[in-house]
Short mmCIF file of C-alpha atoms in Angstrom, two decimals:
data_model
loop_
_atom_site.label_atom_id
_atom_site.label_comp_id
_atom_site.label_asym_id
_atom_site.label_seq_id
_atom_site.Cartn_x
_atom_site.Cartn_y
_atom_site.Cartn_z
CA MET A 206 -46.73 -17.04 -20.25
CA THR A 207 -43.14 -17.92 -20.95
CA VAL A 208 -41.07 -15.62 -23.12
CA GLY A 209 -37.76 -15.82 -24.65
CA THR A 210 -35.04 -13.19 -24.06
CA ALA A 211 -35.19 -12.12 -27.64
CA GLY A 212 -38.89 -10.62 -27.38
CA VAL A 213 -41.13 -8.90 -24.96
CA PRO A 214 -44.49 -10.65 -24.15
CA ALA A 215 -47.35 -8.89 -25.65
CA LEU A 216 -49.19 -7.86 -22.56
CA SER A 217 -52.36 -5.55 -22.21
CA ALA A 218 -51.96 -2.17 -20.53
CA GLY A 219 -53.93 -3.71 -17.55
CA ARG A 220 -51.75 -6.81 -17.36
CA ARG A 221 -48.50 -4.61 -17.39
CA ALA A 222 -50.14 -2.41 -14.53
CA TRP A 223 -50.88 -5.51 -12.59
CA THR A 224 -47.38 -6.97 -13.03
CA VAL A 225 -45.61 -3.56 -11.80
CA GLY A 226 -48.03 -3.28 -8.89
CA LEU A 227 -47.49 -6.73 -7.73
CA MET A 228 -43.64 -6.69 -8.16
CA CYS A 229 -43.32 -3.42 -6.36
CA SER A 230 -45.58 -4.72 -3.52
CA ALA A 231 -43.18 -7.55 -2.98
CA VAL A 232 -40.03 -5.52 -3.09
CA GLY A 233 -41.68 -2.90 -0.68
CA LEU A 234 -42.36 -5.75 1.71
CA VAL A 235 -38.61 -6.89 1.44
CA ILE A 236 -37.40 -3.45 2.16
CA ALA A 237 -40.00 -2.62 4.87
CA MET A 238 -39.07 -5.88 6.97
CA VAL A 239 -35.96 -4.22 8.29
CA THR A 240 -37.62 -1.10 9.70
CA ILE A 241 -40.51 -3.32 10.68
CA VAL A 242 -38.48 -5.46 12.96
CA ASN A 243 -36.15 -2.54 14.16
CA THR A 244 -39.68 -0.87 15.56
CA ALA A 245 -40.80 -4.00 17.31
CA LEU A 246 -37.44 -4.71 18.72
CA PRO A 247 -38.00 -3.06 22.32
CA ALA A 248 -41.40 -4.86 22.65
CA LEU A 249 -39.76 -8.29 21.53
CA ALA A 250 -36.80 -7.78 23.81
CA ALA A 251 -39.11 -6.87 26.79
CA ASP A 252 -41.30 -9.98 26.27
CA THR A 253 -38.50 -12.71 25.40
CA GLY A 254 -35.44 -11.26 27.29
CA VAL A 255 -33.13 -11.45 24.32
CA SER A 256 -29.79 -9.72 25.11
CA GLN A 257 -28.36 -6.65 23.24
CA ALA A 258 -26.17 -8.84 21.30
CA GLN A 259 -28.98 -11.05 20.24
CA GLN A 260 -30.99 -8.23 19.34
CA THR A 261 -28.41 -6.85 16.92
CA TRP A 262 -28.35 -10.50 15.39
CA ILE A 263 -32.18 -10.66 15.00
CA VAL A 264 -31.81 -7.09 13.12
CA ASP A 265 -28.47 -7.71 11.08
CA VAL A 266 -28.83 -11.35 9.95
CA TYR A 267 -31.76 -10.68 7.58
CA THR A 268 -29.35 -7.83 5.68
CA LEU A 269 -26.27 -10.31 6.02
CA VAL A 270 -27.96 -13.16 4.30
CA LEU A 271 -29.90 -10.99 1.81
CA ALA A 272 -26.78 -9.24 0.48
CA ALA A 273 -24.86 -12.41 0.36
CA LEU A 274 -27.14 -14.57 -1.60
CA VAL A 275 -28.91 -12.09 -3.86
CA LEU A 276 -26.49 -12.45 -6.68
CA PRO A 277 -26.80 -16.26 -6.67
CA ALA A 278 -30.42 -16.04 -6.64
CA GLY A 279 -30.63 -13.75 -9.44
CA ALA A 280 -28.47 -15.94 -11.53
CA LEU A 281 -31.02 -18.90 -10.48
CA GLY A 282 -33.79 -16.80 -11.89
CA ASP A 283 -32.02 -16.33 -15.12
CA ARG A 284 -31.27 -19.98 -15.52
CA TYR A 285 -34.42 -21.51 -14.27
CA GLY A 286 -37.14 -18.96 -14.71
CA ARG A 287 -37.77 -15.64 -12.67
CA ARG A 288 -41.27 -16.16 -12.02
CA GLY A 289 -40.70 -19.63 -10.49
CA VAL A 290 -37.65 -18.18 -8.17
CA LEU A 291 -40.12 -15.20 -6.96
CA ILE A 292 -42.92 -17.72 -6.08
CA ILE A 293 -40.41 -19.84 -4.02
CA GLY A 294 -38.94 -16.77 -2.56
CA LEU A 295 -42.25 -15.40 -1.36
CA VAL A 296 -43.10 -18.82 0.11
CA VAL A 297 -39.62 -18.93 1.89
CA PHE A 298 -40.07 -15.23 3.04
CA ALA A 299 -43.58 -16.24 4.51
CA LEU A 300 -42.16 -19.19 6.48
CA GLY A 301 -39.41 -17.13 7.91
CA CYS A 302 -41.88 -14.52 8.96
CA ALA A 303 -44.24 -17.11 10.57
CA ALA A 304 -41.51 -18.90 12.60
CA PRO A 305 -41.33 -16.38 15.58
CA LEU A 306 -45.24 -17.17 15.97
CA VAL A 307 -44.52 -20.78 17.16
CA GLY A 308 -40.99 -20.23 19.04
CA ASP A 309 -39.47 -17.28 20.71
CA SER A 310 -35.93 -18.35 21.86
CA PRO A 311 -32.94 -16.35 20.58
CA ALA A 312 -31.55 -18.84 18.37
CA TRP A 313 -34.84 -19.68 17.04
CA LEU A 314 -35.62 -15.82 16.02
CA ILE A 315 -32.24 -15.33 14.59
CA ALA A 316 -32.55 -18.45 12.38
CA ALA A 317 -36.15 -17.24 11.50
CA ARG A 318 -34.66 -13.92 10.31
CA ALA A 319 -32.00 -15.71 8.31
CA VAL A 320 -34.76 -17.90 6.45
CA THR A 321 -36.64 -14.72 5.84
CA GLY A 322 -33.33 -13.11 4.40
CA LEU A 323 -33.02 -16.04 2.16
CA GLY A 324 -36.65 -15.48 0.76
CA ALA A 325 -35.83 -11.78 0.33
CA ALA A 326 -32.86 -12.50 -1.67
CA MET A 327 -34.92 -14.63 -4.21
CA ILE A 328 -37.45 -12.01 -4.30
CA MET A 329 -35.70 -8.76 -4.95
CA PRO A 330 -34.05 -9.54 -8.18
CA ALA A 331 -36.96 -11.21 -9.69
CA THR A 332 -39.32 -8.32 -9.13
CA LEU A 333 -37.01 -6.09 -11.09
CA SER A 334 -36.06 -8.41 -13.78
CA ILE A 335 -39.71 -9.39 -14.39
CA ILE A 336 -40.46 -5.65 -14.84
CA ASN A 337 -37.77 -5.23 -17.27
CA ALA A 338 -38.67 -8.23 -19.33
CA SER A 339 -42.02 -7.17 -19.57
CA PHE A 340 -41.78 -3.81 -21.22
CA ARG A 341 -39.89 -2.66 -24.37
CA ALA A 342 -36.86 -0.50 -23.81
CA ASP A 343 -38.61 2.71 -24.59
CA ARG A 344 -41.31 2.07 -22.23
CA ARG A 345 -39.84 0.45 -19.17
CA GLY A 346 -38.40 3.75 -17.81
CA ARG A 347 -41.58 4.72 -15.85
CA ALA A 348 -42.02 1.28 -14.45
CA ILE A 349 -38.51 1.14 -13.14
CA GLY A 350 -39.11 4.52 -11.73
CA ILE A 351 -42.09 3.22 -9.78
CA TRP A 352 -40.10 0.24 -8.57
CA ALA A 353 -37.23 2.43 -7.43
CA ALA A 354 -39.55 4.89 -5.60
CA VAL A 355 -41.20 2.10 -3.71
CA ALA A 356 -37.82 0.62 -2.88
CA GLY A 357 -36.66 3.86 -1.84
CA ILE A 358 -39.46 4.41 0.73
CA GLY A 359 -40.11 0.97 1.74
CA GLY A 360 -38.30 1.48 4.91
CA LEU A 361 -40.42 4.39 5.95
CA GLY A 362 -43.60 2.33 5.13
CA GLY A 363 -42.21 -0.41 7.55
CA LEU A 364 -42.16 2.09 10.16
CA ILE A 365 -45.69 3.09 9.73
CA VAL A 366 -47.01 -0.56 9.42
CA ALA A 367 -45.22 -1.52 12.51
CA GLY A 368 -46.33 1.61 14.54
CA LEU A 369 -49.89 0.88 13.46
CA LEU A 370 -49.75 -2.82 14.39
CA LEU A 371 -48.07 -2.22 17.69
CA GLN A 372 -50.42 0.19 18.96
CA HIS A 373 -53.25 -2.47 18.66
CA PHE A 374 -51.39 -5.83 18.84
CA SER A 375 -48.45 -7.70 20.30
CA TRP A 376 -45.05 -7.88 18.75
CA GLN A 377 -45.87 -11.04 17.04
CA SER A 378 -48.12 -9.14 14.70
CA VAL A 379 -45.25 -7.50 12.90
CA PHE A 380 -44.32 -11.03 11.62
CA LEU A 381 -47.73 -12.54 11.12
CA GLY A 382 -48.91 -9.54 8.77
CA PRO A 383 -45.84 -9.82 6.33
CA ALA A 384 -46.16 -13.75 6.30
CA VAL A 385 -49.95 -13.58 5.24
CA LEU A 386 -49.07 -10.74 2.75
CA ALA A 387 -46.18 -12.93 1.21
CA VAL A 388 -48.50 -16.04 0.88
CA LEU A 389 -51.14 -13.68 -1.05
CA MET A 390 -48.36 -12.59 -3.09
CA ALA A 391 -47.04 -15.80 -4.09
CA VAL A 392 -50.48 -17.09 -5.11
CA ALA A 393 -50.99 -13.66 -7.22
CA SER A 394 -47.57 -14.04 -8.80
CA ALA A 395 -48.67 -17.09 -10.69
CA THR A 396 -50.43 -14.59 -13.09
CA VAL A 397 -47.39 -12.61 -14.04
CA PRO A 398 -45.37 -13.48 -17.15
CA THR A 399 -42.04 -15.14 -16.77
CA SER A 400 -38.65 -15.15 -18.64
CA ARG A 401 -35.26 -16.85 -18.47
CA GLU A 402 -32.06 -16.91 -20.69
CA GLU A 403 -32.44 -18.72 -23.91
CA VAL A 404 -29.08 -20.44 -23.98
CA THR A 405 -28.93 -22.91 -20.86
CA HIS A 406 -25.51 -23.44 -19.44
CA THR A 407 -24.09 -25.25 -16.31
CA PHE A 408 -24.84 -23.08 -13.39
CA ASP A 409 -21.52 -21.23 -11.97
CA THR A 410 -21.66 -22.82 -8.50
CA VAL A 411 -17.96 -21.82 -7.71
CA GLY A 412 -18.89 -18.24 -8.76
CA ALA A 413 -22.08 -18.29 -6.68
CA VAL A 414 -20.29 -19.57 -3.52
CA LEU A 415 -17.17 -16.99 -3.84
CA SER A 416 -19.78 -14.22 -4.44
CA ALA A 417 -21.85 -15.28 -1.25
CA LEU A 418 -18.77 -15.35 0.70
CA ALA A 419 -17.14 -12.18 -0.67
CA VAL A 420 -20.43 -9.99 -0.24
CA GLY A 421 -21.31 -11.59 3.02
CA SER A 422 -17.75 -11.13 4.41
CA LEU A 423 -17.79 -7.56 3.51
CA VAL A 424 -21.49 -6.94 4.76
CA PHE A 425 -20.56 -8.64 8.10
CA GLY A 426 -17.48 -6.54 8.68
CA ILE A 427 -19.53 -3.40 7.95
CA LEU A 428 -22.34 -4.42 10.38
CA ARG A 429 -19.94 -5.53 13.23
CA ALA A 430 -18.26 -1.94 12.75
CA ALA A 431 -21.45 -0.42 14.07
CA ASP A 432 -20.97 -2.28 17.34
CA LEU A 433 -17.20 -2.86 17.60
CA GLY A 434 -15.93 0.14 15.87
CA TRP A 435 -13.77 0.45 12.80
CA ALA A 436 -10.55 -0.16 14.59
CA HIS A 437 -11.57 -3.57 15.92
CA ALA A 438 -9.64 -6.64 14.64
CA GLU A 439 -12.84 -8.79 13.89
CA VAL A 440 -13.91 -5.76 11.50
CA HIS A 441 -10.45 -5.64 9.75
CA VAL A 442 -10.38 -9.34 9.26
CA ALA A 443 -14.02 -9.54 7.90
CA LEU A 444 -13.24 -6.51 5.60
CA ALA A 445 -10.01 -7.86 4.40
CA ALA A 446 -11.44 -11.25 3.79
CA GLY A 447 -14.40 -9.61 1.56
CA LEU A 448 -12.00 -7.83 -0.33
CA LEU A 449 -9.81 -10.83 -0.96
CA LEU A 450 -12.62 -13.03 -1.82
CA GLY A 451 -14.04 -10.34 -4.24
CA VAL A 452 -10.73 -10.34 -5.98
CA LEU A 453 -10.65 -14.30 -6.22
CA PHE A 454 -14.27 -13.99 -7.58
CA ALA A 455 -13.31 -11.71 -10.40
CA TRP A 456 -10.26 -13.62 -11.19
CA PHE A 457 -12.44 -16.76 -11.42
CA GLU A 458 -15.23 -15.22 -13.55
CA THR A 459 -12.98 -13.70 -16.27
CA ARG A 460 -11.83 -17.30 -16.84
CA HIS A 461 -15.10 -19.06 -16.61
CA PRO A 462 -16.90 -19.75 -19.88
CA ALA A 463 -20.30 -19.03 -18.55
CA PRO A 464 -19.90 -16.86 -15.43
CA LEU A 465 -22.43 -16.01 -12.69
CA LEU A 466 -21.38 -12.31 -13.29
CA ASP A 467 -19.47 -11.01 -16.10
CA VAL A 468 -17.26 -8.61 -14.23
CA ARG A 469 -16.25 -6.94 -17.49
CA LEU A 470 -19.51 -5.25 -17.28
CA PHE A 471 -17.99 -2.69 -14.73
CA THR A 472 -15.83 -1.53 -17.68
CA ASN A 473 -19.11 -0.09 -19.02
CA ARG A 474 -19.34 3.40 -17.84
CA ALA A 475 -22.98 3.53 -17.63
CA PHE A 476 -23.18 0.16 -15.65
CA ALA A 477 -20.36 1.36 -13.24
CA THR A 478 -21.89 4.91 -12.83
CA GLY A 479 -25.15 3.07 -11.66
CA SER A 480 -23.55 0.76 -9.43
CA VAL A 481 -21.65 3.72 -7.57
CA SER A 482 -24.82 5.76 -7.62
CA VAL A 483 -27.05 3.15 -6.04
CA THR A 484 -24.44 2.40 -3.41
CA VAL A 485 -23.94 5.77 -2.21
CA GLN A 486 -27.77 6.49 -2.28
CA PHE A 487 -28.61 3.96 0.18
CA THR A 488 -25.66 4.69 2.24
CA ALA A 489 -27.15 8.15 2.66
CA ALA A 490 -30.86 6.96 2.93
CA PHE A 491 -30.42 4.19 5.46
CA GLY A 492 -27.79 6.19 7.38
CA ALA A 493 -30.07 9.12 7.59
CA LEU A 494 -33.25 7.01 8.55
CA PHE A 495 -31.35 5.29 11.35
CA ALA A 496 -30.23 8.68 12.94
CA LEU A 497 -33.85 10.15 12.38
CA ALA A 498 -35.68 7.31 13.69
CA GLN A 499 -33.89 8.01 17.34
CA TYR A 500 -34.00 11.92 16.67
CA LEU A 501 -37.76 12.03 16.17
CA GLN A 502 -38.55 9.58 19.17
CA LEU A 503 -35.91 10.83 21.77
CA VAL A 504 -35.32 14.40 20.95
CA GLN A 505 -38.70 15.44 19.40
CA GLY A 506 -41.05 13.10 21.41
CA TYR A 507 -42.78 11.31 18.53
CA SER A 508 -44.31 8.01 19.01
CA PRO A 509 -43.16 5.01 16.63
CA LEU A 510 -46.25 5.71 14.47
CA ASP A 511 -45.80 9.45 14.38
CA SER A 512 -42.08 9.14 13.48
CA GLY A 513 -42.96 7.51 10.43
CA LEU A 514 -45.90 9.55 9.54
CA VAL A 515 -44.24 12.83 9.90
CA LEU A 516 -41.65 11.64 7.11
CA TRP A 517 -44.25 11.74 4.42
CA PRO A 518 -42.86 14.88 2.56
CA ILE A 519 -40.12 12.47 1.22
CA ALA A 520 -42.78 10.95 -1.04
CA VAL A 521 -43.93 14.62 -2.47
CA SER A 522 -40.63 14.83 -4.31
CA LEU A 523 -39.40 11.31 -4.47
CA PHE A 524 -42.37 9.80 -6.56
CA PRO A 525 -42.71 12.64 -9.30
CA LEU A 526 -38.95 12.66 -9.91
CA SER A 527 -38.75 8.97 -10.07
CA LEU A 528 -41.30 8.80 -12.85
CA ALA A 529 -39.27 11.52 -14.62
CA SER A 530 -35.74 10.24 -13.87
CA ALA A 531 -35.32 7.83 -16.97
CA HIS A 532 -36.56 10.55 -19.43
CA LEU A 533 -34.40 13.26 -17.77
CA ALA A 534 -31.29 10.77 -18.09
CA ARG A 535 -32.04 10.28 -21.86
CA ARG A 536 -32.47 14.03 -22.43
CA PHE A 537 -29.62 15.18 -20.39
CA GLY A 538 -27.28 12.40 -20.07
CA LEU A 539 -26.93 9.76 -17.09
CA LEU A 540 -23.77 11.70 -15.81
CA ALA A 541 -25.34 15.06 -15.59
CA VAL A 542 -28.69 13.58 -13.78
CA THR A 543 -26.42 11.39 -11.48
CA CYS A 544 -24.14 14.31 -10.41
CA VAL A 545 -27.08 16.68 -10.09
CA GLY A 546 -29.16 14.35 -7.96
CA LEU A 547 -26.42 13.22 -5.70
CA SER A 548 -25.80 16.84 -5.08
CA ILE A 549 -29.31 17.16 -3.95
CA VAL A 550 -28.87 14.32 -1.78
CA VAL A 551 -25.74 16.02 -0.20
CA ALA A 552 -27.92 19.02 0.42
CA GLY A 553 -30.74 16.81 2.10
CA MET A 554 -28.03 15.39 4.38
CA VAL A 555 -26.80 19.00 5.48
CA LEU A 556 -30.28 20.17 6.10
CA LEU A 557 -31.25 17.21 8.01
CA GLY A 558 -27.92 17.43 9.96
CA ARG A 559 -28.76 20.94 11.01
CA LEU A 560 -31.90 19.87 13.04
CA GLY A 561 -31.67 20.06 16.66
CA PRO A 562 -33.88 19.85 19.80
CA ASP A 563 -35.58 23.17 19.06
CA SER A 564 -36.02 22.79 15.35
CA GLY A 565 -39.76 22.96 14.13
CA TYR A 566 -41.72 20.46 11.82
CA PRO A 567 -41.19 22.81 8.69
CA ALA A 568 -37.47 22.42 8.93
CA LEU A 569 -37.79 18.63 9.04
CA ALA A 570 -40.30 18.54 6.17
CA VAL A 571 -38.08 20.75 3.86
CA ALA A 572 -34.98 18.53 4.66
CA VAL A 573 -36.63 15.43 4.00
CA CYS A 574 -38.41 16.82 0.80
CA VAL A 575 -35.01 17.60 -0.70
CA LEU A 576 -33.49 14.40 0.30
CA GLY A 577 -36.52 12.60 -1.58
CA GLY A 578 -35.91 14.86 -4.48
CA GLY A 579 -32.28 13.71 -4.84
CA LEU A 580 -33.17 10.06 -4.28
CA GLY A 581 -35.97 10.24 -6.71
CA LEU A 582 -33.89 11.86 -9.60
CA THR A 583 -31.02 9.50 -9.47
CA ALA A 584 -32.48 5.86 -8.22
CA PRO A 585 -34.34 5.08 -11.33
CA ALA A 586 -31.65 6.50 -13.74
CA ALA A 587 -29.21 4.34 -11.97
CA THR A 588 -31.08 1.22 -12.02
CA SER A 589 -32.02 1.64 -15.65
CA ALA A 590 -28.29 2.25 -16.48
CA ILE A 591 -27.48 -1.11 -14.79
CA LEU A 592 -30.25 -3.25 -16.40
CA ASP A 593 -29.78 -1.50 -19.91
CA ASN A 594 -26.24 -2.40 -20.45
CA VAL A 595 -26.81 -6.27 -19.94
CA PRO A 596 -28.39 -8.84 -22.54
CA PRO A 597 -31.98 -9.66 -21.57
CA GLY A 598 -30.88 -13.29 -20.60
CA LYS A 599 -28.95 -11.58 -17.72
CA TYR A 600 -31.62 -9.38 -16.32
CA GLY A 601 -31.58 -11.27 -12.94
CA VAL A 602 -27.89 -11.02 -12.44
CA ALA A 603 -28.02 -7.32 -13.40
CA SER A 604 -30.99 -6.72 -10.93
CA ALA A 605 -29.10 -8.67 -8.15
CA VAL A 606 -25.95 -6.21 -8.73
CA ASN A 607 -28.53 -3.33 -8.20
CA ASP A 608 -29.87 -5.10 -5.03
CA ALA A 609 -26.56 -6.05 -3.80
CA THR A 610 -25.11 -2.60 -4.13
CA ARG A 611 -28.37 -1.34 -2.14
CA GLU A 612 -27.71 -3.74 0.53
CA VAL A 613 -23.83 -2.89 0.87
CA GLY A 614 -24.61 0.76 0.84
CA ALA A 615 -27.34 0.33 3.42
CA ALA A 616 -25.32 -1.59 5.77
CA LEU A 617 -22.69 0.91 5.44
CA GLY A 618 -24.87 3.91 6.11
CA ILE A 619 -26.16 2.41 9.21
CA ALA A 620 -22.74 1.52 10.44
CA LEU A 621 -21.13 4.83 9.60
CA ALA A 622 -23.85 6.89 11.16
CA GLY A 623 -24.24 4.54 14.38
CA SER A 624 -20.46 4.70 14.91
CA VAL A 625 -20.02 8.47 14.35
CA LEU A 626 -23.13 9.36 16.21
CA SER A 627 -22.15 7.07 19.31
CA ALA A 628 -18.68 8.42 19.53
CA THR A 629 -19.81 12.04 19.24
CA TYR A 630 -22.48 11.66 21.63
CA THR A 631 -20.38 10.03 24.45
CA SER A 632 -17.54 12.60 24.32
CA SER A 633 -20.22 15.59 24.10
CA VAL A 634 -22.38 14.41 26.77
CA ARG A 635 -19.60 13.11 29.32
CA PRO A 636 -18.97 16.76 30.82
CA SER A 637 -22.66 16.64 31.98
CA THR A 638 -22.57 13.04 33.61
CA GLU A 639 -19.41 13.14 35.48
CA ALA A 640 -21.22 13.76 38.84
CA LEU A 641 -23.51 10.89 38.47
CA PRO A 642 -23.07 7.55 40.10
CA GLU A 643 -20.96 4.96 38.11
CA ALA A 644 -23.88 2.93 36.98
CA ALA A 645 -25.85 5.85 36.03
CA ARG A 646 -23.20 7.69 34.18
CA GLN A 647 -22.40 4.61 32.11
CA ALA A 648 -26.16 4.38 31.19
CA ALA A 649 -26.24 8.03 30.35
CA ASP A 650 -22.94 8.16 28.32
CA GLY A 651 -24.01 5.11 26.51
CA SER A 652 -26.96 6.22 24.67
CA LEU A 653 -29.61 9.05 24.52
CA ALA A 654 -32.14 6.65 25.79
CA GLY A 655 -30.02 5.81 28.48
CA ALA A 656 -29.73 9.30 29.57
CA LEU A 657 -33.39 10.15 29.47
CA ALA A 658 -33.89 7.02 31.69
CA VAL A 659 -31.47 8.31 34.13
CA ALA A 660 -32.90 11.69 34.12
CA GLU A 661 -36.37 10.45 34.90
CA ARG A 662 -34.85 9.24 38.13
CA SER A 663 -32.55 12.20 39.06
CA GLY A 664 -35.25 14.69 40.14
CA PRO A 665 -34.70 18.46 39.60
CA GLU A 666 -31.36 17.71 38.13
CA GLY A 667 -32.85 15.59 35.53
CA GLY A 668 -33.79 18.45 33.16
CA ARG A 669 -30.36 19.65 32.66
CA LEU A 670 -29.36 16.29 31.85
CA VAL A 671 -31.97 15.81 29.37
CA ASP A 672 -31.05 18.88 27.67
CA ALA A 673 -27.23 18.09 27.59
CA ALA A 674 -28.05 14.91 26.33
CA GLN A 675 -30.37 15.99 23.36
CA GLU A 676 -27.91 18.69 22.36
CA ALA A 677 -24.98 15.94 22.35
CA PHE A 678 -27.24 13.80 20.25
CA SER A 679 -28.18 16.53 17.78
CA HIS A 680 -24.27 17.45 17.61
CA GLY A 681 -23.51 13.65 16.94
CA MET A 682 -26.46 13.47 14.18
CA TRP A 683 -25.00 16.45 12.67
CA LEU A 684 -21.35 14.90 12.23
CA SER A 685 -22.72 11.49 11.22
CA LEU A 686 -24.98 12.98 8.49
CA LEU A 687 -22.01 15.35 7.26
CA ALA A 688 -20.01 11.94 7.21
CA LEU A 689 -22.77 10.48 5.06
CA GLY A 690 -22.91 13.41 2.93
CA GLY A 691 -19.14 13.20 2.30
CA ILE A 692 -19.53 9.64 0.96
CA VAL A 693 -22.12 10.70 -1.45
CA ALA A 694 -19.83 13.68 -2.39
CA ALA A 695 -17.04 11.08 -3.09
CA GLY A 696 -19.50 9.22 -5.22
CA ILE A 697 -20.04 12.38 -7.27
CA VAL A 698 -16.13 12.81 -7.76
CA ALA A 699 -15.99 9.14 -8.79
CA VAL A 700 -18.53 9.21 -11.60
CA ALA A 701 -17.38 12.36 -12.92
CA CYS A 702 -13.96 11.17 -13.27
CA LEU A 703 -15.07 7.63 -14.36
CA ARG A 704 -13.18 7.14 -17.58
CA VAL A 705 -13.54 3.36 -18.07
CA PRO A 706 -13.68 2.22 -21.57
CA ARG A 707 -17.11 1.25 -22.93
CA SER A 708 -17.75 -2.64 -23.18
CA GLY A 709 -18.15 -4.08 -26.53
#
């Protein structure tokens, strides 16, 4: 069924539920693919011999391509039909996931992940815009809440799925499973309604290229900061290029008769508030998940599977509040819900940061439950604010703005948490490693995993090294999560002080 932008398709309740379920499954798969590969990386590296730098690119190129191309992909859905772009994206995603099954050279694996990122860029905005176009404005809040909840815990789902697969199968299984699921979803997606803009126009190719280069440069710089540090020249050049290209993109779009993205949307307070909120939410969420994945396995001793399962309390608060978020925003106002929700996220960051080697499970459960509550309260309201302030013909682009801010925020969170954690850990553990041989000292200073490996070979002295390294890591995690909380707090101040004029 094809519908114009002026109306909403007449769907039965069952058909709407099917559409929401399928779109949420697709976006959940896209988000989960990040943590799925992270979890499988040690086994993959041991089998293929890829270097540390190559491992970094196997992980990061997916996020880089997804973030760079999501805005052009959303515009393509608006122009040519969202269902068609979704199906093509699922097929491309499946091909990218299946590629490691037929080759395992470093270049092949990196290229395969880039192709998977391209498919993900086509999938993400299509899922949200299809949901948005399938419901009347007064009925889409709950559907968007479910979508936002699934997107929010997709990374956790990836940890659990990867852990289950790796317990019984080789690392190739974490690519085969998503490939099969993507094919099944592509077939099933032929049953969902489609929509596109009613007034056709020439596709803004220059805007698409400029947006891809701007976002790509910005995300590349943030990702490289995690490895090289924020003071490195390569990071500075990439970030500066991203900002300059972003300014050029904005200048060009204001002069284009049919822009890829009408940048004047950011002068709408609700649209701008939603964009800032989504960015800082995902900065906090992915930065916290990055630190927690190591804390749970290397400090608390959980297996990869168990480290995902023990985070289940996040869903206890996230899902109910996600369903109520849009209603609460209408009742109390977007600004109030955003500020309260982000304040709860800050509280969750503080509680998580206070976890140490001797912390029990109740402290972890309470902390992630608080974090989930903050994310559940803010994420759907922010997404609705972005989508509700564009015409129906631009749902794909608006969805892509929502997705791009998520990816930029996620990259920033991982880079910030990683850099603060690494620097603090090294400086804190160094007094306990000075007497070690040079090679062992470098390994122990480099990471907690390295320190634990050295401790295993150090006899009775190893116990003291383990204690010192775990304390140093916990201190680094506290400071990294405090930094993430500071970013969220800055977001609260930004949206509270936002006084841009409403768009006409």
